[in-house]
PDB file of C-alpha atoms and ligand atoms in Angstrom:
ATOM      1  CA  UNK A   1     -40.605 -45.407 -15.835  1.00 77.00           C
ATOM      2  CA  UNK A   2     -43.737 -43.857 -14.220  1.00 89.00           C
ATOM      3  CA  UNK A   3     -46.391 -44.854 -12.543  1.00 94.00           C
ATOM      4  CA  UNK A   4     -48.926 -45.253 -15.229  1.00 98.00           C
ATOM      5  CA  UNK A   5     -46.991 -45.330 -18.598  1.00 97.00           C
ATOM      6  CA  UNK A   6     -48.568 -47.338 -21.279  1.00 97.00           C
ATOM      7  CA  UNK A   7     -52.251 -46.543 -19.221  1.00 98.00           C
ATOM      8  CA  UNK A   8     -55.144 -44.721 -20.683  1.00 98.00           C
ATOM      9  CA  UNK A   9     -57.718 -43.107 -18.505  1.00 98.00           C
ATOM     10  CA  UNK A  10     -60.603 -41.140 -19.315  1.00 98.00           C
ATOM     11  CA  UNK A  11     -61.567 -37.657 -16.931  1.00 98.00           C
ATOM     12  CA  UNK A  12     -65.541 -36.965 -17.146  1.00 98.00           C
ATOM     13  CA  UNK A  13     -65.764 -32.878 -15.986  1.00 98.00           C
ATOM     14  CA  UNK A  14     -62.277 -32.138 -16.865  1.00 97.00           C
ATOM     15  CA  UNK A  15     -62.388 -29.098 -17.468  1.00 97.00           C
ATOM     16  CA  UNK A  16     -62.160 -26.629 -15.045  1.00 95.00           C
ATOM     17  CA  UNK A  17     -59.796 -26.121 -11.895  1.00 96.00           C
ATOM     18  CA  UNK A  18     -59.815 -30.132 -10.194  1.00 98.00           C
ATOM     19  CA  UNK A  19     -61.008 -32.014 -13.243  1.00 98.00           C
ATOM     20  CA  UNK A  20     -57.767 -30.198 -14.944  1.00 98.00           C
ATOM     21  CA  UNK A  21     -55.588 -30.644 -12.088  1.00 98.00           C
ATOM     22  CA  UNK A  22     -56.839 -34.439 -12.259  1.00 98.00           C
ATOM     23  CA  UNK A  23     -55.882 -34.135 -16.027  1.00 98.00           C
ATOM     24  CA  UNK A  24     -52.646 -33.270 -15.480  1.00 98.00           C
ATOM     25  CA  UNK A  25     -51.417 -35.203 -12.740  1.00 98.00           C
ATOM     26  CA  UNK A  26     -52.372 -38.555 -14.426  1.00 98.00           C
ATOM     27  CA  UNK A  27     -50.776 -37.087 -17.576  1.00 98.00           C
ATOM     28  CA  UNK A  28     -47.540 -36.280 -15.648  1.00 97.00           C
ATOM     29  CA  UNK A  29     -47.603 -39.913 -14.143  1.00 98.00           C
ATOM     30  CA  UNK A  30     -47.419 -41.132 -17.566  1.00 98.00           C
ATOM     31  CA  UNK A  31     -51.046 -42.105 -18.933  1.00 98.00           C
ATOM     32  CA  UNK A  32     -52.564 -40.827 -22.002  1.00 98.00           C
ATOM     33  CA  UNK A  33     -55.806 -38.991 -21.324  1.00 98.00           C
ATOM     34  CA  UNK A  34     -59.231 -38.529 -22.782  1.00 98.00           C
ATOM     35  CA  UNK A  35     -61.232 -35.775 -21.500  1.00 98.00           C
ATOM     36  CA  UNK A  36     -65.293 -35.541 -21.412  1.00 98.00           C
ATOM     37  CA  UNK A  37     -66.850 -32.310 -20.704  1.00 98.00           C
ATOM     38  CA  UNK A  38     -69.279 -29.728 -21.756  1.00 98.00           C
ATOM     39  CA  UNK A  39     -67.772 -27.360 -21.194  1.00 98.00           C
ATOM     40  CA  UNK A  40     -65.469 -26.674 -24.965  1.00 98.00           C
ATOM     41  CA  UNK A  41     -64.030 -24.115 -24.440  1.00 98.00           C
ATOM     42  CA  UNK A  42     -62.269 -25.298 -20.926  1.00 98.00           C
ATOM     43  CA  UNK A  43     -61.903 -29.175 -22.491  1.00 98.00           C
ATOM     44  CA  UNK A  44     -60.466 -27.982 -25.754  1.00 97.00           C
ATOM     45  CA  UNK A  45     -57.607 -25.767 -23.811  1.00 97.00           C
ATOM     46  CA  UNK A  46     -56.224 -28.600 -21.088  1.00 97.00           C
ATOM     47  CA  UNK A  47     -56.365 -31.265 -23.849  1.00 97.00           C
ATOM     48  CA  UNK A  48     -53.695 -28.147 -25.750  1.00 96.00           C
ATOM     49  CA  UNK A  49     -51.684 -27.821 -23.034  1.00 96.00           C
ATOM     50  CA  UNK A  50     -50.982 -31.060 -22.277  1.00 95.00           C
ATOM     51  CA  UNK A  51     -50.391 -31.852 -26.346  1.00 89.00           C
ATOM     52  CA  UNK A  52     -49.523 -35.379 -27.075  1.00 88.00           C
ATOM     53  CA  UNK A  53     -51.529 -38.505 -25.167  1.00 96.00           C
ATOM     54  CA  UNK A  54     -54.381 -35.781 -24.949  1.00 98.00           C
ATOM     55  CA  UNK A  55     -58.018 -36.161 -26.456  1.00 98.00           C
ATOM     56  CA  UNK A  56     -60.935 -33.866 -25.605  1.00 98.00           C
ATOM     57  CA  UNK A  57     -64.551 -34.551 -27.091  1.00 98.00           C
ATOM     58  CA  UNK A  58     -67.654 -32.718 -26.282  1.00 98.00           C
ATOM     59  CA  UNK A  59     -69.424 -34.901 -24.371  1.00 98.00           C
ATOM     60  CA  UNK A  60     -72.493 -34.515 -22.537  1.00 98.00           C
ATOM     61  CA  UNK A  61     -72.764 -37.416 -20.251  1.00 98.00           C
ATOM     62  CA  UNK A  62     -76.558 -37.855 -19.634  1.00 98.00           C
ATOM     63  CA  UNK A  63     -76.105 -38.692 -23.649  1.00 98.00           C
ATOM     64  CA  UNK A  64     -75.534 -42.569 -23.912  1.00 98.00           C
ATOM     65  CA  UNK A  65     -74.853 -42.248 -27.306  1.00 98.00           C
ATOM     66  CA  UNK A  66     -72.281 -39.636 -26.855  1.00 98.00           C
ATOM     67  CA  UNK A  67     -70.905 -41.356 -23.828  1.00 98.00           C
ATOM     68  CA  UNK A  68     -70.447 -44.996 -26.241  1.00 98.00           C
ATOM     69  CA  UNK A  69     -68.913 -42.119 -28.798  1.00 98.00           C
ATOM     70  CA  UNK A  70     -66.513 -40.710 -26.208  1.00 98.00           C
ATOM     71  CA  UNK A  71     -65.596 -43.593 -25.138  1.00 98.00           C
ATOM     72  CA  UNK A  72     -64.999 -45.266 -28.468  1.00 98.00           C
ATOM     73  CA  UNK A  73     -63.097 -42.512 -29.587  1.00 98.00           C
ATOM     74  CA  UNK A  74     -60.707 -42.217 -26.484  1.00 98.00           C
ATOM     75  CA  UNK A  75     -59.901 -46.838 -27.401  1.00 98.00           C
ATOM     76  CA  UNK A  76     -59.824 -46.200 -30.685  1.00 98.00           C
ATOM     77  CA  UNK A  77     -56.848 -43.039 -30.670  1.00 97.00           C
ATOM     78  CA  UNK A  78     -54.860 -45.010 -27.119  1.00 98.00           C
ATOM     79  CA  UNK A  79     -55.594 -48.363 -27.894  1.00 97.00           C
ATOM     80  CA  UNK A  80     -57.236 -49.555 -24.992  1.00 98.00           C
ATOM     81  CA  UNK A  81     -58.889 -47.954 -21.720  1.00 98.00           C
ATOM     82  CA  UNK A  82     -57.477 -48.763 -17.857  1.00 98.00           C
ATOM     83  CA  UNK A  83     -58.580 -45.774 -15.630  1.00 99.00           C
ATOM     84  CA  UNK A  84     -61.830 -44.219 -15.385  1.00 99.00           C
ATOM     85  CA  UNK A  85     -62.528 -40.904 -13.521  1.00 99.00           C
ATOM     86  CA  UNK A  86     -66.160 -40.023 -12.778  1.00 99.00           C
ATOM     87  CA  UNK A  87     -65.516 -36.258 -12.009  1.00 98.00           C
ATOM     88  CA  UNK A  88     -68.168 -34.071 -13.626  1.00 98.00           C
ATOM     89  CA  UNK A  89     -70.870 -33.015 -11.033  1.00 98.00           C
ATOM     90  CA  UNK A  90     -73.631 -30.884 -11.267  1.00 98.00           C
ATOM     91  CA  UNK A  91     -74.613 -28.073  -7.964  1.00 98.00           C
ATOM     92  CA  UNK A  92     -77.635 -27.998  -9.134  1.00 98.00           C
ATOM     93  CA  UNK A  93     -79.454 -27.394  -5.460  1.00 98.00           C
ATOM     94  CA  UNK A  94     -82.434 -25.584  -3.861  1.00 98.00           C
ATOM     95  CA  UNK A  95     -82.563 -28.280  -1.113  1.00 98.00           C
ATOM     96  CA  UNK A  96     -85.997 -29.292   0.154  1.00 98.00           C
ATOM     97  CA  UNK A  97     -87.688 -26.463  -2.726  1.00 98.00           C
ATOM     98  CA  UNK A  98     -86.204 -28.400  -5.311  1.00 98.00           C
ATOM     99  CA  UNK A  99     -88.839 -29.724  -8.108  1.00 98.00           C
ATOM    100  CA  UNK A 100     -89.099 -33.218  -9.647  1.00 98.00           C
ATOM    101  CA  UNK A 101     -87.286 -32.255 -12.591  1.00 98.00           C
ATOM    102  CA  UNK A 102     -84.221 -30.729 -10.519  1.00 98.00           C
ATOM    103  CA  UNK A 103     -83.657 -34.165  -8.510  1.00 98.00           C
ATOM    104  CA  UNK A 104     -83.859 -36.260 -11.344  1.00 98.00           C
ATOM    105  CA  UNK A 105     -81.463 -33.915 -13.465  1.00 98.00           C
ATOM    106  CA  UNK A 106     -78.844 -33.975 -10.164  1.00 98.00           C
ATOM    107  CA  UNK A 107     -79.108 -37.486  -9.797  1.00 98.00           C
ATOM    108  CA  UNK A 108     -78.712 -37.800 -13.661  1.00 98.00           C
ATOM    109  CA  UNK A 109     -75.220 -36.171 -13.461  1.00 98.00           C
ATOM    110  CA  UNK A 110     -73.928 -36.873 -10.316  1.00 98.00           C
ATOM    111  CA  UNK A 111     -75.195 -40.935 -10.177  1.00 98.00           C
ATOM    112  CA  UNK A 112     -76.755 -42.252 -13.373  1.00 98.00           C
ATOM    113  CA  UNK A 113     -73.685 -41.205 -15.297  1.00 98.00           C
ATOM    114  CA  UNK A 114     -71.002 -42.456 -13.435  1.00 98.00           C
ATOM    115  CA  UNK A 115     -72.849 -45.720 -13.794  1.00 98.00           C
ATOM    116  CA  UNK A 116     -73.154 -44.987 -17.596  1.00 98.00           C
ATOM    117  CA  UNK A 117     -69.948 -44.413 -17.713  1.00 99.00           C
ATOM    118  CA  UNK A 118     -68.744 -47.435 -15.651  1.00 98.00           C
ATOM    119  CA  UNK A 119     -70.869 -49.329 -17.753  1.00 98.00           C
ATOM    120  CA  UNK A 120     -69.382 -48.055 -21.286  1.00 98.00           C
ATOM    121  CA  UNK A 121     -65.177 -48.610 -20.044  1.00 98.00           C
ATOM    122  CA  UNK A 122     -65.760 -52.377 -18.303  1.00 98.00           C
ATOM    123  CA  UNK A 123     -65.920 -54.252 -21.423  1.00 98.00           C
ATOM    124  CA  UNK A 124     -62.351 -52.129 -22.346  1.00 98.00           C
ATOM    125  CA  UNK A 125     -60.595 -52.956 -19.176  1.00 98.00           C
ATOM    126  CA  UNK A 126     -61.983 -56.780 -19.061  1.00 98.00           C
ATOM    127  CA  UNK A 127     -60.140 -56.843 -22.299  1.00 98.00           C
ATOM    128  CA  UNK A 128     -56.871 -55.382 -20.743  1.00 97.00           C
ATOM    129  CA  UNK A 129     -57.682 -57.511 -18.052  1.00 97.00           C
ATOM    130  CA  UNK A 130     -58.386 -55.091 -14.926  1.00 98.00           C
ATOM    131  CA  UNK A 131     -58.738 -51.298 -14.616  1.00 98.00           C
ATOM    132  CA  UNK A 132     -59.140 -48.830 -11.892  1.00 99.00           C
ATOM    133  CA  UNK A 133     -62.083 -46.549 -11.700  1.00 99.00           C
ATOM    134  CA  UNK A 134     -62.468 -43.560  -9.304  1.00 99.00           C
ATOM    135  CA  UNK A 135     -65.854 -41.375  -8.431  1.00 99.00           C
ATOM    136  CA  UNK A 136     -65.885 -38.580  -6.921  1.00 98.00           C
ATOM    137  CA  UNK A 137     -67.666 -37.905  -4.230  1.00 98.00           C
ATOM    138  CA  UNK A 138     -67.892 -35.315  -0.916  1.00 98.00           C
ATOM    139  CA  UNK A 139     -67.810 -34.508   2.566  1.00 98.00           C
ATOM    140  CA  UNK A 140     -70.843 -33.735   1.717  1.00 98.00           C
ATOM    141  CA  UNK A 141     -72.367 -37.339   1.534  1.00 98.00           C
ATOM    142  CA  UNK A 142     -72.303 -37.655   5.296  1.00 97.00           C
ATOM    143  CA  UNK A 143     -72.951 -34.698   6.713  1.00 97.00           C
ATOM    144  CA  UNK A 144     -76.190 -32.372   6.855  1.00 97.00           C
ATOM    145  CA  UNK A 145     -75.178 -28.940   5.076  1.00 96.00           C
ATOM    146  CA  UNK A 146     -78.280 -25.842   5.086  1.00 97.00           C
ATOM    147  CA  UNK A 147     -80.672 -25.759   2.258  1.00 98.00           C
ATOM    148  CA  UNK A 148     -78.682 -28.490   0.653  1.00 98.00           C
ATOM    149  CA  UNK A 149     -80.250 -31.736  -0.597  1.00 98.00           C
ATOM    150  CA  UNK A 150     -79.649 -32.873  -3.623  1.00 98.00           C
ATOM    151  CA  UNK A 151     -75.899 -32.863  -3.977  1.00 98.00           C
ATOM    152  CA  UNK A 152     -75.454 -34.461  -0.895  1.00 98.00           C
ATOM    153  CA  UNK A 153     -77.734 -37.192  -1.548  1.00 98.00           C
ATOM    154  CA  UNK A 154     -76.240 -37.918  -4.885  1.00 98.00           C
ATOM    155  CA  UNK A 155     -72.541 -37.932  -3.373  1.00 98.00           C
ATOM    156  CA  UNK A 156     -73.547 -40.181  -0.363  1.00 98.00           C
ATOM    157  CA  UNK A 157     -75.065 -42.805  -3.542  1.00 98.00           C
ATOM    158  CA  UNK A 158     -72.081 -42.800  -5.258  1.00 98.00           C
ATOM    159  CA  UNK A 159     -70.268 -43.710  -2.095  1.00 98.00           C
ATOM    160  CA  UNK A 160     -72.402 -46.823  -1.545  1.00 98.00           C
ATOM    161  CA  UNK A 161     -72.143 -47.026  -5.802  1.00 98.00           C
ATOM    162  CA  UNK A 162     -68.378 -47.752  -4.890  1.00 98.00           C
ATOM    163  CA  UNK A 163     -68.949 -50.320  -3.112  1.00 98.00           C
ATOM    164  CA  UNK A 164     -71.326 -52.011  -5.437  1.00 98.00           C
ATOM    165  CA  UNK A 165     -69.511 -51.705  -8.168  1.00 98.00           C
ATOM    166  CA  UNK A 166     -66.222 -52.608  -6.602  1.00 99.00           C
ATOM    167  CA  UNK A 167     -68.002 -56.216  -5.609  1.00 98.00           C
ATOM    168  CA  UNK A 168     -69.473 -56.572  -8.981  1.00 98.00           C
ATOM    169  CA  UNK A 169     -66.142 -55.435 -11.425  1.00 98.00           C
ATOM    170  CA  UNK A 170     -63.122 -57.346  -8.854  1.00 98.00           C
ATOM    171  CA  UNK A 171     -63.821 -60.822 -11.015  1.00 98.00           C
ATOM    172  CA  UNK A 172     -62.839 -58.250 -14.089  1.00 98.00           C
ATOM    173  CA  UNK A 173     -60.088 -57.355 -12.631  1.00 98.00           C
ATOM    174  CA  UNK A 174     -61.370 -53.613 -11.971  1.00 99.00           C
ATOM    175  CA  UNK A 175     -60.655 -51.818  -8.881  1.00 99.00           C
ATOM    176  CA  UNK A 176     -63.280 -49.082  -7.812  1.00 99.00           C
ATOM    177  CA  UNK A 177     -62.665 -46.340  -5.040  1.00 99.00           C
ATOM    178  CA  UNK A 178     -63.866 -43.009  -4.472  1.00 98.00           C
ATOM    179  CA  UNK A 179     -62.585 -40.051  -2.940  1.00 98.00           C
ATOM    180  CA  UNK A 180     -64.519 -37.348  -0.999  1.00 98.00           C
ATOM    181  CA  UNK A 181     -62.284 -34.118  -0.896  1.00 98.00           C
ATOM    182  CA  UNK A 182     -63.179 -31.471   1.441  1.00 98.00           C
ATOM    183  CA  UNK A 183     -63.071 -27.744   0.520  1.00 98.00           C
ATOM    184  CA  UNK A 184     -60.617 -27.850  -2.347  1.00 98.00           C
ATOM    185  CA  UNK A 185     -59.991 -24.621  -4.054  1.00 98.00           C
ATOM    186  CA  UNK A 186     -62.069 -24.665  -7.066  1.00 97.00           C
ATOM    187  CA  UNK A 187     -63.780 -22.740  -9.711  1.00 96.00           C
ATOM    188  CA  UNK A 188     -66.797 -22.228  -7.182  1.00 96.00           C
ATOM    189  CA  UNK A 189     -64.696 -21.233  -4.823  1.00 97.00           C
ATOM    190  CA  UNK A 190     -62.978 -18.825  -7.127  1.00 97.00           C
ATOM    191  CA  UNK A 191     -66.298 -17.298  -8.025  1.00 97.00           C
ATOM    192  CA  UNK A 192     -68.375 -17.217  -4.442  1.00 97.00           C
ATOM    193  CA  UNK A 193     -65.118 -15.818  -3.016  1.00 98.00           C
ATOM    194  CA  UNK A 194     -64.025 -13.383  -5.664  1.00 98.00           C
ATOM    195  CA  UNK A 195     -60.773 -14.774  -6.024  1.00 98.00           C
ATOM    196  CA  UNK A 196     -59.639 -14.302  -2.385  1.00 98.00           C
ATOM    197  CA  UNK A 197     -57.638 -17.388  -1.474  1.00 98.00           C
ATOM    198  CA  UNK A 198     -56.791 -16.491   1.700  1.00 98.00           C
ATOM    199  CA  UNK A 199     -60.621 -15.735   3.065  1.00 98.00           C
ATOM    200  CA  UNK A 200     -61.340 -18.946   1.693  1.00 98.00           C
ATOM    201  CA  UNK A 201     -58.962 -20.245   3.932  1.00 98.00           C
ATOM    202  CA  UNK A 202     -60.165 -18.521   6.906  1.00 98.00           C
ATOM    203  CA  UNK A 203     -63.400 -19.646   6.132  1.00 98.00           C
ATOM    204  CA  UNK A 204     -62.635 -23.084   6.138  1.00 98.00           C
ATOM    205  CA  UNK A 205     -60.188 -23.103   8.534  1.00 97.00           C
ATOM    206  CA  UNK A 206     -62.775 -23.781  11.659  1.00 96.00           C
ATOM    207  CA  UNK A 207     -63.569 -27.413  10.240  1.00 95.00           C
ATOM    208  CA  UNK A 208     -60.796 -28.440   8.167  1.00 98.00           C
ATOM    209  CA  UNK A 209     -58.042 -29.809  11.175  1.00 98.00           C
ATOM    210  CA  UNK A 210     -55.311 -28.479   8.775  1.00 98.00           C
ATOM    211  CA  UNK A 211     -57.018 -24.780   8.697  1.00 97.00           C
ATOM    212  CA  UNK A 212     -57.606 -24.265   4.841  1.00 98.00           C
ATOM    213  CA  UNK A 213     -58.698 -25.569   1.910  1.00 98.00           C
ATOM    214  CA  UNK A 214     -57.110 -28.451   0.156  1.00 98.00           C
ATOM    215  CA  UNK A 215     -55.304 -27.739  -2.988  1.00 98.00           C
ATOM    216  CA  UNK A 216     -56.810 -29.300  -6.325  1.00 98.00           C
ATOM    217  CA  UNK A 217     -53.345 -30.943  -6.956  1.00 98.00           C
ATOM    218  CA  UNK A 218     -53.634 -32.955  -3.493  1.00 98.00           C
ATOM    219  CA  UNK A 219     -56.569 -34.277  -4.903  1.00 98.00           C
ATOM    220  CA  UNK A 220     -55.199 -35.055  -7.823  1.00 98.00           C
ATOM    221  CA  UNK A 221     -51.971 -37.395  -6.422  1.00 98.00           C
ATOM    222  CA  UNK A 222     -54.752 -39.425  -4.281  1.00 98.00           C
ATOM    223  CA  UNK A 223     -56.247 -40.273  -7.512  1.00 98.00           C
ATOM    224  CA  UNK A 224     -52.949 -41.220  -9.510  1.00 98.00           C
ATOM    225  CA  UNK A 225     -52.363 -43.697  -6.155  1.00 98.00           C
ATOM    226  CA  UNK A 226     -55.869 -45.277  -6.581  1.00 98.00           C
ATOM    227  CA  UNK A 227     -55.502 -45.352 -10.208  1.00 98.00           C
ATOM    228  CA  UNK A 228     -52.106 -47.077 -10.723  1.00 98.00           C
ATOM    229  CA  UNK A 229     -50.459 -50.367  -9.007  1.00 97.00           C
ATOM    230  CA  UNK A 230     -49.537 -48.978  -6.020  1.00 97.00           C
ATOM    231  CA  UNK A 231     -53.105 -49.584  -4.686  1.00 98.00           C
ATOM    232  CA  UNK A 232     -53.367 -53.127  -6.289  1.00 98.00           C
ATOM    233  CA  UNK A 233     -55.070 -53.947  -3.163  1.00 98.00           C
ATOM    234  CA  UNK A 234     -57.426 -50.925  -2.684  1.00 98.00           C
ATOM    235  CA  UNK A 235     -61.101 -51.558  -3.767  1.00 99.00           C
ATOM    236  CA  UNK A 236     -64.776 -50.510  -2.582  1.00 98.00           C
ATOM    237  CA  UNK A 237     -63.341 -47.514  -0.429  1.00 98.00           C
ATOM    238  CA  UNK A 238     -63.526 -43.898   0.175  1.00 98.00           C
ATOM    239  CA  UNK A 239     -60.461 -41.778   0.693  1.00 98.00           C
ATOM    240  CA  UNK A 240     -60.554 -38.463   2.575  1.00 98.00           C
ATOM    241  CA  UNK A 241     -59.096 -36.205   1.306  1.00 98.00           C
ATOM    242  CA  UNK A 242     -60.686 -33.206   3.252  1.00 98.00           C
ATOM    243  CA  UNK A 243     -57.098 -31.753   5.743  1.00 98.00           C
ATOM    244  CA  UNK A 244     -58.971 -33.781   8.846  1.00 98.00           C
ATOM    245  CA  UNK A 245     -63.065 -32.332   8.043  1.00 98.00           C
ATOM    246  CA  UNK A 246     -64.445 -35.571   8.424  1.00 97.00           C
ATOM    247  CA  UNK A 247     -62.066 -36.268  11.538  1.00 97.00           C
ATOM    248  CA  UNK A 248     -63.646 -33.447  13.338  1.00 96.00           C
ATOM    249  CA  UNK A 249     -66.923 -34.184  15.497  1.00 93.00           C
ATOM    250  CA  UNK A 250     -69.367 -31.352  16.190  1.00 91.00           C
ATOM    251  CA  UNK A 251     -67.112 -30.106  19.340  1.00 92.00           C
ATOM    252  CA  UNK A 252     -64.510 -28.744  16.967  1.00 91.00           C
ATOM    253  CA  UNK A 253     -60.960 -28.564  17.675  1.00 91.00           C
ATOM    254  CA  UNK A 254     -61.980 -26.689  21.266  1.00 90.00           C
ATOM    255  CA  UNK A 255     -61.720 -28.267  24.687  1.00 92.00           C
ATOM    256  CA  UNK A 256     -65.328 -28.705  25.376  1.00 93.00           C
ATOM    257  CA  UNK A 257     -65.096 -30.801  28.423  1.00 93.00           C
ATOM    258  CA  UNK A 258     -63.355 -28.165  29.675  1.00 93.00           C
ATOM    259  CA  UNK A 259     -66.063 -25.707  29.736  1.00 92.00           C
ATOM    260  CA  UNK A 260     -67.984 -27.724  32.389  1.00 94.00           C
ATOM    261  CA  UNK A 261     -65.555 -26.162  34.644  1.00 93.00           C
ATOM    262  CA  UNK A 262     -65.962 -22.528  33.420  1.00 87.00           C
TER     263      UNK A 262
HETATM  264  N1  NAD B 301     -65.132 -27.799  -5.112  1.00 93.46           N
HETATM  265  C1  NAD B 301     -65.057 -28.449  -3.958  1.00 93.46           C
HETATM  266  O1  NAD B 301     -64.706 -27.902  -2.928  1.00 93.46           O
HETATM  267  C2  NAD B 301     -65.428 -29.914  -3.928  1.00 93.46           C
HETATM  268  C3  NAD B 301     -65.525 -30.542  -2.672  1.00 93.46           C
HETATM  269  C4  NAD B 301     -65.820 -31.886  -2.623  1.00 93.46           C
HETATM  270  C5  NAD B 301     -66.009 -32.597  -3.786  1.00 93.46           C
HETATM  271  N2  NAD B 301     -65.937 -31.970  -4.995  1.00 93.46           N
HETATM  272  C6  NAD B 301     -66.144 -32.776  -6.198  1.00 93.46           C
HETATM  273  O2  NAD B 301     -65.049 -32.587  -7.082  1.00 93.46           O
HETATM  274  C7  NAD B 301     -65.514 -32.695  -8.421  1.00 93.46           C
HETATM  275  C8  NAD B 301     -65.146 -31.429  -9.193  1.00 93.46           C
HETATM  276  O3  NAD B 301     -65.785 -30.343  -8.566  1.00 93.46           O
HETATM  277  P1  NAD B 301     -65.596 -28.851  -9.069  1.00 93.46           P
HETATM  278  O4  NAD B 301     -65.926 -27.968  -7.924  1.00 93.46           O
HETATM  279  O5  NAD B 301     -64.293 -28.720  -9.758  1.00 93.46           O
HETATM  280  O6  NAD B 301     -66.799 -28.737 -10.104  1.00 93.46           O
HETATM  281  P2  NAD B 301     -66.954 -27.829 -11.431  1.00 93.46           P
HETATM  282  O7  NAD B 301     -68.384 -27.465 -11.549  1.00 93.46           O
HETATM  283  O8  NAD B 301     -65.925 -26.749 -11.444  1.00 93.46           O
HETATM  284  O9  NAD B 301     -66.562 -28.877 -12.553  1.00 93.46           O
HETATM  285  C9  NAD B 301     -67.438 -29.881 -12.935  1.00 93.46           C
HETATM  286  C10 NAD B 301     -67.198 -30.135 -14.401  1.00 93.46           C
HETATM  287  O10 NAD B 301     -68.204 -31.069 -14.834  1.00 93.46           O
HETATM  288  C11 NAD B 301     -68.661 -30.625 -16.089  1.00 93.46           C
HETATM  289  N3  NAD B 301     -70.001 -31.147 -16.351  1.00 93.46           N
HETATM  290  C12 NAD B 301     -71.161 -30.798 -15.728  1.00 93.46           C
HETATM  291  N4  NAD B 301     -72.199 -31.433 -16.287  1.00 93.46           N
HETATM  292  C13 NAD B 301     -71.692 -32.216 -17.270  1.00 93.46           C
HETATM  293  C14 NAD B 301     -72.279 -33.101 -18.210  1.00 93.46           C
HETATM  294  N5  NAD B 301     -73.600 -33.292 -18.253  1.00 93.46           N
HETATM  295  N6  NAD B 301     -71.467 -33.746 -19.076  1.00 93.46           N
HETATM  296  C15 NAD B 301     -70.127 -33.525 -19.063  1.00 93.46           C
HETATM  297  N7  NAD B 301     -69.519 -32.693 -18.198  1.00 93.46           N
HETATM  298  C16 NAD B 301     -70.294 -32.044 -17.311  1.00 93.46           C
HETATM  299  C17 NAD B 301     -68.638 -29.098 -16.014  1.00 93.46           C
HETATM  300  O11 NAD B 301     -68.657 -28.504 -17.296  1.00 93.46           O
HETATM  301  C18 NAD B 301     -67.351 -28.865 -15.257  1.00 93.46           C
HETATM  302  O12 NAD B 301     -66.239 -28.738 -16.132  1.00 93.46           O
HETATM  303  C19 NAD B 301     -67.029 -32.901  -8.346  1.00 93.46           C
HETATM  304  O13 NAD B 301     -67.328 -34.275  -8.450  1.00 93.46           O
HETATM  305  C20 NAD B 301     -67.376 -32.375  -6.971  1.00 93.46           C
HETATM  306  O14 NAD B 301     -68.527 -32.979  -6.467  1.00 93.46           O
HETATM  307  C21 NAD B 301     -65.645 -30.636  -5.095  1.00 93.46           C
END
């Protein structure tokens, strides 16, 4: 028996490299899965390769009516929902340039529709009585990065969002976590680096303690744990998963101290 057989969860942003990897690991551990993305062409193919206990429907989150559809659909063909993933982001950034209409569209996808989300599953899990729900978030939330302002702001909301929502949903019997991955390799990754793995790696490798880039799949198995039983007693936090960035002060993995003596 695995880990979450008999479980249904729904993936928003599911589509490309970690929302896929997401896809399939809580596929593998036994859950059906219902996948929300705009992007078709990328929902339509994981939903294929994964075959049975596999639903994809274009959905633009920032749509209630398509998120109540979505998630209506996904009870409807599985019979109930239990796991929520708020995955789907938006980059949208031109920090401190950024118009009105840019903040309020980040915020939209990044914040607004998690809670949308959130607030479409509850009354599904309440009637399976409990759930797990997990947001994504960022090393990004609590850390200053150049010319960046909207992401990070967004991700460091939906970490306090976790929280909220974890006090709020426990008397449902809904657990709510997030995770903030570091560099994971990743379709903008893939594109900014042409493809080059390994200079993505070097790149990285100053402020990650484990010297690359995390691997969308080690993601992935820190979500099956928060989503199934095994974390029964897990709620309101965020999990690193970022190979030691956040561990790292501004020092760096050098002996500074020691250069008082140079
Ligand atoms: N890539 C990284 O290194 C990294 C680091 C830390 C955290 N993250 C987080 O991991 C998650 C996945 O990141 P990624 O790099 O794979 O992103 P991505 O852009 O490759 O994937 C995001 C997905 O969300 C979908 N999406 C965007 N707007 C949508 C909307 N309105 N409705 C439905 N779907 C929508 C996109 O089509 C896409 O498939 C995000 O939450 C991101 O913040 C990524």
């Amino acid at each position: 028996m695995s880990e979450l057989d008999g479980k249904t969860a729904l993936v928003t942003g599911g589509a490309t490299l970690i929302g896929r990897a997401v896809v399939h690991a809580l596929h593998t551990a036994g859950a059906a899965v219902a996948v929300a993305d705009i992007d078709e062409e990328g929902g339509r193919s994981v939903a294929d390769e994964l075959g049975d206990r596999a639903l994809f429907e274009r959905t633009d989150i920032r749509d209630d009516a398509a998120v109540d559809r979505f998630v209506a659909a996904a009870a409807e063909r599985f019979g109930g929902i239990d796991i929520l993933v708020n995955l789907a982001c938006s980059y949208l950034d031109e920090g401190g340039a950024s118009p009105r209409a840019d903040w309020l569209e980040s915020l939209d996808v990044n914040v607004v529709s998690a809670v949308m989300m959130t607030r479409a599953v509850r009354p599904h899990m309440r009637a399976r009585g409990g759930g797990a729900i997990v947001n994504f978030t960022s090393i990004s939330s609590q850390v200053a990065q150049t010319g960046r302002w909207l992401y990070p702001v967004g991700k460091a909301a939906l970490v306090q969002l976790t929280r909220n929502m974890a006090m709020d949903l426990a008397p449902d019997g809904i657990r709510v976590n997030s995770v903030s991955a570091g560099w994971t390799w990743s379709k903008v990754m893939v594109e900014l680096s042409g493809d080059d793995r390994a200079k993505t790696d070097r790149v990285a490798a100053p402020f990650h303690l484990l010297g690359r880039v995390g691997d969308p799949e080690e993601v992935a198995n820190v979500v099956v744990f928060l989503a199934g039983d095994k974390a029964s007693f897990v709620t309101g936090a965020d999990w690193a998963v970022d190979g030691g960035y956040s561990a790292m002060g501004p020092e760096q993995a050098e002996p500074a101290i020691q250069k008082l003596q140079q």
